[in-house]
Coordinates of N, CA and C in Angstrom, one line a residue:
X1 N 21.9 -3.7 0.5 CA 20.5 -4.1 0.5 C 19.8 -3.6 1.8
X2 N 20.5 -3.8 2.9 CA 20.0 -3.4 4.2 C 19.7 -1.9 4.3
X3 N 20.6 -1.1 3.7 CA 20.4 0.3 3.7 C 19.2 0.7 3.0
X4 N 18.9 0.0 1.9 CA 17.6 0.3 1.1 C 16.4 0.0 2.0
X5 N 16.4 -1.1 2.7 CA 15.2 -1.4 3.5 C 15.0 -0.5 4.7
X6 N 16.1 0.0 5.2 CA 16.0 0.9 6.4 C 15.9 2.4 6.1
X7 N 16.0 2.7 4.8 CA 15.8 4.1 4.4 C 14.3 4.4 4.4
X8 N 14.0 5.7 4.3 CA 12.6 6.1 4.4 C 11.8 5.5 3.2
X9 N 12.4 5.5 2.0 CA 11.6 4.9 0.9 C 11.5 3.4 1.1
X10 N 12.5 2.7 1.7 CA 12.4 1.3 2.0 C 11.3 1.0 2.9
X11 N 11.1 1.9 3.9 CA 10.0 1.7 4.9 C 8.7 1.9 4.2
X12 N 8.6 2.9 3.3 CA 7.4 3.1 2.5 C 7.1 1.8 1.7
X13 N 8.1 1.2 1.0 CA 7.9 0.0 0.2 C 7.4 -1.1 1.0
X14 N 8.1 -1.4 2.2 CA 7.7 -2.5 3.0 C 6.3 -2.3 3.6
X15 N 6.0 -1.1 4.0 CA 4.7 -0.9 4.6 C 3.6 -1.0 3.5
X16 N 3.9 -0.6 2.3 CA 3.0 -0.9 1.2 C 2.7 -2.3 0.9
X17 N 3.8 -3.1 0.9 CA 3.7 -4.5 0.7 C 2.9 -5.2 1.9
X18 N 3.1 -4.7 3.1 CA 2.4 -5.2 4.2 C 0.9 -4.9 4.1
X19 N 0.6 -3.7 3.6 CA -0.8 -3.4 3.5 C -1.5 -4.2 2.4
X20 N -0.8 -4.6 1.3 CA -1.3 -5.4 0.3 C -1.5 -6.8 0.8
X21 N -0.6 -7.4 1.6 CA -0.8 -8.7 2.2 C -1.9 -8.7 3.2
X22 N -2.1 -7.7 4.0 CA -3.2 -7.6 4.9 C -4.5 -7.5 4.1
X23 N -4.5 -6.8 3.0 CA -5.8 -6.7 2.2 C -6.1 -8.0 1.6
X24 N -5.2 -8.8 1.1 CA -5.4 -10.1 0.6 C -5.9 -11.1 1.6
X25 N -5.3 -11.0 2.8 CA -5.7 -11.9 3.9 C -7.2 -11.5 4.3
X26 N -7.5 -10.2 4.4 CA -8.8 -9.8 4.7 C -9.9 -10.3 3.7
X27 N -9.5 -10.3 2.4 CA -10.4 -10.8 1.4 C -10.7 -12.3 1.6
X28 N -9.6 -13.0 2.0 CA -9.8 -14.5 2.2 C -10.6 -14.7 3.4
X29 N -10.4 -14.0 4.5 CA -11.2 -14.2 5.7 C -12.6 -13.8 5.5
X30 N -12.9 -12.7 4.8 CA -14.3 -12.3 4.5 C -15.0 -13.3 3.6
X31 N -14.3 -13.8 2.6 CA -15.0 -14.7 1.8 C -15.3 -16.0 2.5
X32 N -14.5 -16.4 3.5 CA -14.8 -17.6 4.3 C -15.8 -17.4 5.4
X33 N -15.9 -16.2 5.9 CA -16.8 -16.0 7.1 C -18.1 -15.3 6.8
X34 N -18.3 -14.5 5.7 CA -19.5 -13.9 5.4 C -20.5 -15.0 5.0
X35 N -21.8 -14.9 5.4 CA -22.8 -15.9 5.1 C -22.9 -16.2 3.6
X36 N -22.9 -15.2 2.8 CA -23.0 -15.4 1.4 C -21.7 -15.3 0.7
X37 N -20.6 -15.2 1.4 CA -19.3 -15.0 0.8 C -19.2 -13.6 0.3
X38 N -18.2 -13.4 -0.5 CA -18.0 -12.1 -1.1 C -18.6 -12.1 -2.5
X39 N -19.7 -11.4 -2.7 CA -20.2 -11.3 -4.0 C -19.5 -10.2 -4.8
X40 N -19.9 -10.1 -6.1 CA -19.2 -9.1 -6.9 C -19.3 -7.7 -6.4
X41 N -20.4 -7.3 -5.9 CA -20.6 -5.9 -5.5 C -19.7 -5.6 -4.3
X42 N -19.6 -6.5 -3.3 CA -18.8 -6.3 -2.2 C -17.3 -6.2 -2.6
X43 N -17.0 -7.2 -3.4 CA -15.6 -7.3 -3.8 C -15.1 -6.0 -4.6
X44 N -16.0 -5.5 -5.5 CA -15.7 -4.3 -6.3 C -15.5 -3.1 -5.3
X45 N -16.4 -3.0 -4.4 CA -16.3 -1.9 -3.4 C -15.0 -2.0 -2.6
X46 N -14.7 -3.1 -2.1 CA -13.4 -3.3 -1.4 C -12.2 -3.0 -2.2
X47 N -12.2 -3.5 -3.4 CA -11.0 -3.3 -4.3 C -10.9 -1.8 -4.7
X48 N -12.0 -1.1 -5.0 CA -12.0 0.3 -5.4 C -11.5 1.1 -4.2
X49 N -12.0 0.8 -3.0 CA -11.5 1.5 -1.8 C -10.0 1.3 -1.6
X50 N -9.6 0.1 -1.8 CA -8.1 -0.2 -1.6 C -7.3 0.5 -2.7
X51 N -7.8 0.6 -3.9 CA -7.1 1.3 -5.0 C -7.0 2.8 -4.7
X52 N -8.1 3.3 -4.2 CA -8.1 4.8 -3.8 C -7.0 5.0 -2.7
X53 N -6.9 4.1 -1.7 CA -5.9 4.2 -0.7 C -4.5 4.1 -1.4
X54 N -4.4 3.1 -2.2 CA -3.1 2.9 -2.9 C -2.6 4.1 -3.7
X55 N -3.6 4.7 -4.4 CA -3.2 5.9 -5.2 C -2.8 7.0 -4.3
X56 N -3.4 7.3 -3.2 CA -3.0 8.3 -2.3 C -1.6 8.0 -1.7
X57 N -1.4 6.7 -1.4 CA -0.1 6.2 -0.9 C 1.0 6.4 -1.9
X58 N 0.7 6.1 -3.2 CA 1.7 6.2 -4.3 C 2.0 7.7 -4.5
X59 N 1.0 8.6 -4.5 CA 1.2 10.0 -4.6 C 2.1 10.5 -3.5
X60 N 1.9 10.1 -2.3 CA 2.7 10.5 -1.2 C 4.2 10.1 -1.4
X61 N 4.3 8.8 -1.8 CA 5.7 8.3 -2.1 C 6.4 9.1 -3.2
X62 N 5.6 9.5 -4.3 CA 6.2 10.2 -5.3 C 6.6 11.6 -4.9
X63 N 5.7 12.3 -4.1 CA 6.0 13.6 -3.6 C 7.2 13.6 -2.6
X64 N 7.3 12.6 -1.8 CA 8.4 12.4 -0.9 C 9.7 12.2 -1.7
X65 N 9.7 11.5 -2.7 CA 10.9 11.2 -3.5 C 11.3 12.6 -4.2
X66 N 10.4 13.4 -4.7 CA 10.7 14.7 -5.2 C 11.3 15.6 -4.2
X67 N 10.8 15.6 -3.0 CA 11.3 16.5 -2.0 C 12.7 16.1 -1.6
X68 N 12.9 14.8 -1.5 CA 14.1 14.2 -1.0 C 15.2 14.5 -2.1
X69 N 14.8 14.5 -3.4 CA 15.8 14.7 -4.4 C 16.3 16.2 -4.5
X70 N 15.4 17.1 -4.0 CA 15.8 18.5 -4.0 C 16.6 18.9 -2.9
X71 N 16.5 18.2 -1.8 CA 17.3 18.5 -0.6 C 18.7 18.3 -0.8
X72 N 19.5 19.2 -0.2 CA 21.0 19.0 -0.3 C 21.4 18.0 0.8
X73 N 22.3 17.1 0.5 CA 22.7 16.1 1.4 C 23.9 16.6 2.1

């Protein structure tokens, strides 16, 4: 288990999880601190932006996995 978490892909997975947790925490903080809270338009904009980031992140993870699989160990 420890080898998986310290591998390159494990670091990718943990940093992806951390970014998701930070995103959720940011939504909670914004909904509590903005004068009108988070309305639907703001929430949709933030979620779409995060999903664009997540898709680029997933593509990089997929590409890295493909490159790693082709390399000789």
